[in-house]
Short mmCIF file of C-alpha atoms in Angstrom, two decimals:
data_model
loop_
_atom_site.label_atom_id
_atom_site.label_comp_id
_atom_site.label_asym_id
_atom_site.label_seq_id
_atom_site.Cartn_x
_atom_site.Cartn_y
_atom_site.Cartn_z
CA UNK K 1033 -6.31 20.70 1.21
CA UNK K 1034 -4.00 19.08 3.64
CA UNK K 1035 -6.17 16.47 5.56
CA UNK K 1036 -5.84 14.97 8.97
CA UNK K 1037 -7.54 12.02 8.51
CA UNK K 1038 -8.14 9.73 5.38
CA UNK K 1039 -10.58 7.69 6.37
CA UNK K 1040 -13.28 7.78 8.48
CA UNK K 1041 -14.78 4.86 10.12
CA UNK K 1042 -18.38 4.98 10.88
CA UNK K 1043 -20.72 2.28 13.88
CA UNK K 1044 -23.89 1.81 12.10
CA UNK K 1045 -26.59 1.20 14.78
CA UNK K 1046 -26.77 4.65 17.04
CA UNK K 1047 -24.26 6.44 15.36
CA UNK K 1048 -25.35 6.67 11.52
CA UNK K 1049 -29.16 4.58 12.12
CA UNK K 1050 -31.53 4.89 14.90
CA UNK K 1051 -31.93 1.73 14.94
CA UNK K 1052 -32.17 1.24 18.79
CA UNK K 1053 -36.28 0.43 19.18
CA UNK K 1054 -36.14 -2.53 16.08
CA UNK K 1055 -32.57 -3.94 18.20
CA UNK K 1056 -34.65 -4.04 21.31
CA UNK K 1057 -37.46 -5.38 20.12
CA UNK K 1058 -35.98 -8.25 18.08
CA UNK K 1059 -34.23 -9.40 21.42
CA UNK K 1060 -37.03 -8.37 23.63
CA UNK K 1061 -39.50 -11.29 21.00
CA UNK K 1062 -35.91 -13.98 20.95
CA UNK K 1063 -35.78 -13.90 24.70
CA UNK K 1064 -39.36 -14.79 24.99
CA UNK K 1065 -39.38 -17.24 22.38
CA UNK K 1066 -36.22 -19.02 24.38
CA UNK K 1067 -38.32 -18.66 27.59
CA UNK K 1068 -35.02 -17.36 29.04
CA UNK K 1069 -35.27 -14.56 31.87
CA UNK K 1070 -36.41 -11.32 30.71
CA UNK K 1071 -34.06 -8.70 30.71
CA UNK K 1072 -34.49 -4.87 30.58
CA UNK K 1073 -35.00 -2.65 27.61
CA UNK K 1074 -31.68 -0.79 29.17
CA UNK K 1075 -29.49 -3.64 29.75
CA UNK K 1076 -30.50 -4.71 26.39
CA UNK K 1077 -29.67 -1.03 24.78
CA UNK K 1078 -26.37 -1.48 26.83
CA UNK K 1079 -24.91 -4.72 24.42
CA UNK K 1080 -25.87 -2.75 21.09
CA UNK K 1081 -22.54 -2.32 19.16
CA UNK K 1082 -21.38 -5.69 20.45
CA UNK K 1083 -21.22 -9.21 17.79
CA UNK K 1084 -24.55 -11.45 18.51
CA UNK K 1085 -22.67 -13.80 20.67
CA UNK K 1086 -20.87 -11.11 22.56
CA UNK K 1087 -24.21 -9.42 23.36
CA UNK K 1088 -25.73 -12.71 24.55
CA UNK K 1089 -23.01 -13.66 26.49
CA UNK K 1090 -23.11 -9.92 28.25
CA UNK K 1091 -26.75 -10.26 28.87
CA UNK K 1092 -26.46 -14.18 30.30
CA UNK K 1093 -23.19 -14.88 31.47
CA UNK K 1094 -24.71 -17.91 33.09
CA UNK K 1095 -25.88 -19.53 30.23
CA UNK K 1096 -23.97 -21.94 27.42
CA UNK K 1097 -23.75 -22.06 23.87
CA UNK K 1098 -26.54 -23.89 22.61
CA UNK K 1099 -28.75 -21.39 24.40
CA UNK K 1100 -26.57 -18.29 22.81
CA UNK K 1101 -26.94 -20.27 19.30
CA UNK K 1102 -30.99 -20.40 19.84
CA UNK K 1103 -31.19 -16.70 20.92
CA UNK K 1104 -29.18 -15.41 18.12
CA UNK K 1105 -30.73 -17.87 15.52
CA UNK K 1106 -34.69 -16.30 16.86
CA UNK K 1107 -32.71 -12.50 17.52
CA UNK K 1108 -31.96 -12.93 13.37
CA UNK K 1109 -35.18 -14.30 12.62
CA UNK K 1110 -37.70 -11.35 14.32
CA UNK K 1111 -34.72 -8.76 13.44
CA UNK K 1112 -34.57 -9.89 9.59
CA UNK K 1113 -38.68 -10.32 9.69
CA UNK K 1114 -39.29 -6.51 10.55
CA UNK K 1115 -38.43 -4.57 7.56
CA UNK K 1116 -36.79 -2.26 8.98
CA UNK K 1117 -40.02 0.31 9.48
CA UNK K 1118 -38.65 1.26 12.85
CA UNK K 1119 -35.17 2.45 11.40
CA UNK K 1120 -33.92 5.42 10.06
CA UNK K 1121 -31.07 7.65 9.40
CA UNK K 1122 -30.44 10.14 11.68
CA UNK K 1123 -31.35 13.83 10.60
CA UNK K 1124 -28.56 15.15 8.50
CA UNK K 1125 -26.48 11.75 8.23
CA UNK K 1126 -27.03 11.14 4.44
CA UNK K 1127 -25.73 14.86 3.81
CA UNK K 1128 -22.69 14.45 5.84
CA UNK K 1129 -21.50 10.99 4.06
CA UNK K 1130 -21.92 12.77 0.42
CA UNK K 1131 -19.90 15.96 1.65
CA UNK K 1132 -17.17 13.58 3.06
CA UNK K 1133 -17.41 11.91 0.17
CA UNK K 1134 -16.82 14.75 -2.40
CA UNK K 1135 -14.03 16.43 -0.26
CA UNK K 1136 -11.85 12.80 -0.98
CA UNK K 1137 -12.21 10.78 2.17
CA UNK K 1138 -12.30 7.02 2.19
CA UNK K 1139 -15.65 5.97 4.47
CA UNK K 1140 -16.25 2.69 6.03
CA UNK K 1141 -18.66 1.24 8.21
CA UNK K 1142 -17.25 -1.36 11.25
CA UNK K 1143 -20.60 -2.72 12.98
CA UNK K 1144 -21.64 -5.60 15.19
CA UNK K 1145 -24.74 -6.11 12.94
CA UNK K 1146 -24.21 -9.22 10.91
CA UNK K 1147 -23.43 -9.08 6.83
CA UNK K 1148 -26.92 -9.86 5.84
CA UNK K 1149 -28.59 -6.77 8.47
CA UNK K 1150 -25.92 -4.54 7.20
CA UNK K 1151 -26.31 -4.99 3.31
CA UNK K 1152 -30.14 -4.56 4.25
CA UNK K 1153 -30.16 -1.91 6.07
CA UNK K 1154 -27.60 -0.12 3.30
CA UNK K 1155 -29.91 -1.43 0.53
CA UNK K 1156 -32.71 -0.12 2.64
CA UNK K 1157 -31.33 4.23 2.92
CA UNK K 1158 -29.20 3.66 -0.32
CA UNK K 1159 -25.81 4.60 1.07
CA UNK K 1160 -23.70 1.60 -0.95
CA UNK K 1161 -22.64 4.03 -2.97
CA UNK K 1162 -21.09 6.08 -0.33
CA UNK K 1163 -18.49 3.08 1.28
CA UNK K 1164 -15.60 1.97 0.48
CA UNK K 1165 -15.65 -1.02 2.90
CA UNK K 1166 -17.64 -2.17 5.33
CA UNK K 1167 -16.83 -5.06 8.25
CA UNK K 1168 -19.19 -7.00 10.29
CA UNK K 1169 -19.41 -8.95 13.56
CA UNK K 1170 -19.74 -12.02 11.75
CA UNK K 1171 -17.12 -11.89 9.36
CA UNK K 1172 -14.44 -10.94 12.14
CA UNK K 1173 -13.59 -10.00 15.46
CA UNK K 1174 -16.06 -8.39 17.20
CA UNK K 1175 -15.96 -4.71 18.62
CA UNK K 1176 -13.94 -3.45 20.81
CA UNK K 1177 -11.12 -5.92 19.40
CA UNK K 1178 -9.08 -4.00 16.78
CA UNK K 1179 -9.59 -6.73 14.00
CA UNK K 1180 -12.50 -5.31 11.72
CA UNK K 1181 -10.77 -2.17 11.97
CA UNK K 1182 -7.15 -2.86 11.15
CA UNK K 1183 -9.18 -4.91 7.95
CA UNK K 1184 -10.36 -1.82 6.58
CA UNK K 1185 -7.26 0.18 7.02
CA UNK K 1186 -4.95 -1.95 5.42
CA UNK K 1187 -7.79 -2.56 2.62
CA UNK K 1188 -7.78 1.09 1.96
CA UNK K 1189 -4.13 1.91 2.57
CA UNK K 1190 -4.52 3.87 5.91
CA UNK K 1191 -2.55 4.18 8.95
CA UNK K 1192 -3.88 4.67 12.08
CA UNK K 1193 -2.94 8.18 12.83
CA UNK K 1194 -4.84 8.86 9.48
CA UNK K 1195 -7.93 7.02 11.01
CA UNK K 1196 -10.67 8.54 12.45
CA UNK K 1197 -13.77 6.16 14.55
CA UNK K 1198 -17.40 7.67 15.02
CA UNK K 1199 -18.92 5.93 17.06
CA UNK K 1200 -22.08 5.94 20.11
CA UNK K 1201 -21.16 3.20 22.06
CA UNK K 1202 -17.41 2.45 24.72
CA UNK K 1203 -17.03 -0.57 22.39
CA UNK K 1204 -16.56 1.71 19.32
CA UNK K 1205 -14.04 3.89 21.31
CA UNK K 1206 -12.29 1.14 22.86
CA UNK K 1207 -11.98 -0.58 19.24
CA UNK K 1208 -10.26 2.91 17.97
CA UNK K 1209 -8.05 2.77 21.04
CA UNK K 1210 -7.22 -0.75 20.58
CA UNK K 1211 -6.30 -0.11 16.64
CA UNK K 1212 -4.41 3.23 18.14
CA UNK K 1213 -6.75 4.88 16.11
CA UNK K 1214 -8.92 8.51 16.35
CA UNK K 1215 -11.85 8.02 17.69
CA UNK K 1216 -15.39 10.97 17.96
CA UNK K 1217 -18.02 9.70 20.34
CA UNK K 1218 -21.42 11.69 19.31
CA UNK K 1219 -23.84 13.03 21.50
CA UNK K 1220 -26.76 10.72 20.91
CA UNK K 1221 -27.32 6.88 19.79
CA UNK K 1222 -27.53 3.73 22.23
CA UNK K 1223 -25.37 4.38 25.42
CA UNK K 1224 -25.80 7.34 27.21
CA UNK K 1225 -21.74 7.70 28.08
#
């Protein structure tokens, strides 16, 4: 079968996890531990896709880095405390990754969640199996720079034109853009454009 696209590059949170509610609520708990102004359960929704400090930094542009460091050091602590009860795959997600996976393509996963969330939430659905890499915020550039993405193509030997991005959120779209990469925005998942 002559393939378009060798690899396809998948967001984690709102695009292969509904993950939104345990996101929001982690920040929601950090923001009040902080005492730092409350912010909505939209504008927080908005920064999901984005690194830690990214999303801070889009949600108090005001503030400075030892206040970013504190909110992402509680965000990690209430996140990594729930076990992930509010999460789940989205219906029909673990049947598409095995059918990509037996008709040959290379899958990867390019997330602003952090290493440790990641491997937990994989570990959590047992999906390992099913990726050959996976990049996160805090190992590289976050979303929408090109970084984590060019990573996993030249890891698996792919060029962009044989990339393809799936993604909920502008930041995955913009990263596939930026990589001059494919990119499929789906229908549901944290931003509403």
């Amino acid at each position: 079968m002559n393939k378009t696209y060798r690899l396809v590059v998948f967001d984690w949170d709102g695009t292969l996890m509904d993950s939104a509610a345990e996101i929001i609520g982690a920040m929601q708990a950090a923001i009040a531990d902080i005492g730092m102004e409350n912010r909505s359960d939209g504008a927080i929704r908005n920064i999901i896709g984005l690194g830690l400090y990214e999303a801070i930094a889009a949600l108090y542009p005001e503030a400075g880095e030892h206040d970013y460091t504190r909110v992402v050091d509680r965000y990690r602590y209430h996140f990594l405390a729930d076990t992930g009860r509010n999460s789940q795959l989205f219906p029909g997600v673990e049947q598409l990754l095995a059918e990509l996976s037996r008709q040959g393509y290379f899958l990867a996963v390019a997330t602003g969640k952090s290493r440790r969330g990641l491997n937990r939430s994989l570990s959590q659905v047992g999906l390992e199996r099913l990726f050959h890499s996976t990049r996160c915020a805090d190992e590289t550039r976050s979303k929408p720079h090109p970084q984590m993405l060019h990573e996993i193509m030249d890891e698996l030997g792919a060029e962009p034109a044989q990339t393809l991005v799936v993604g909920d959120t502008e930041y995955d779209l913009q990263m596939a853009s930026n990589a001059g990469a494919h990119s499929l925005a789906v229908s549901y998942g944290a931003h509403d454009k």
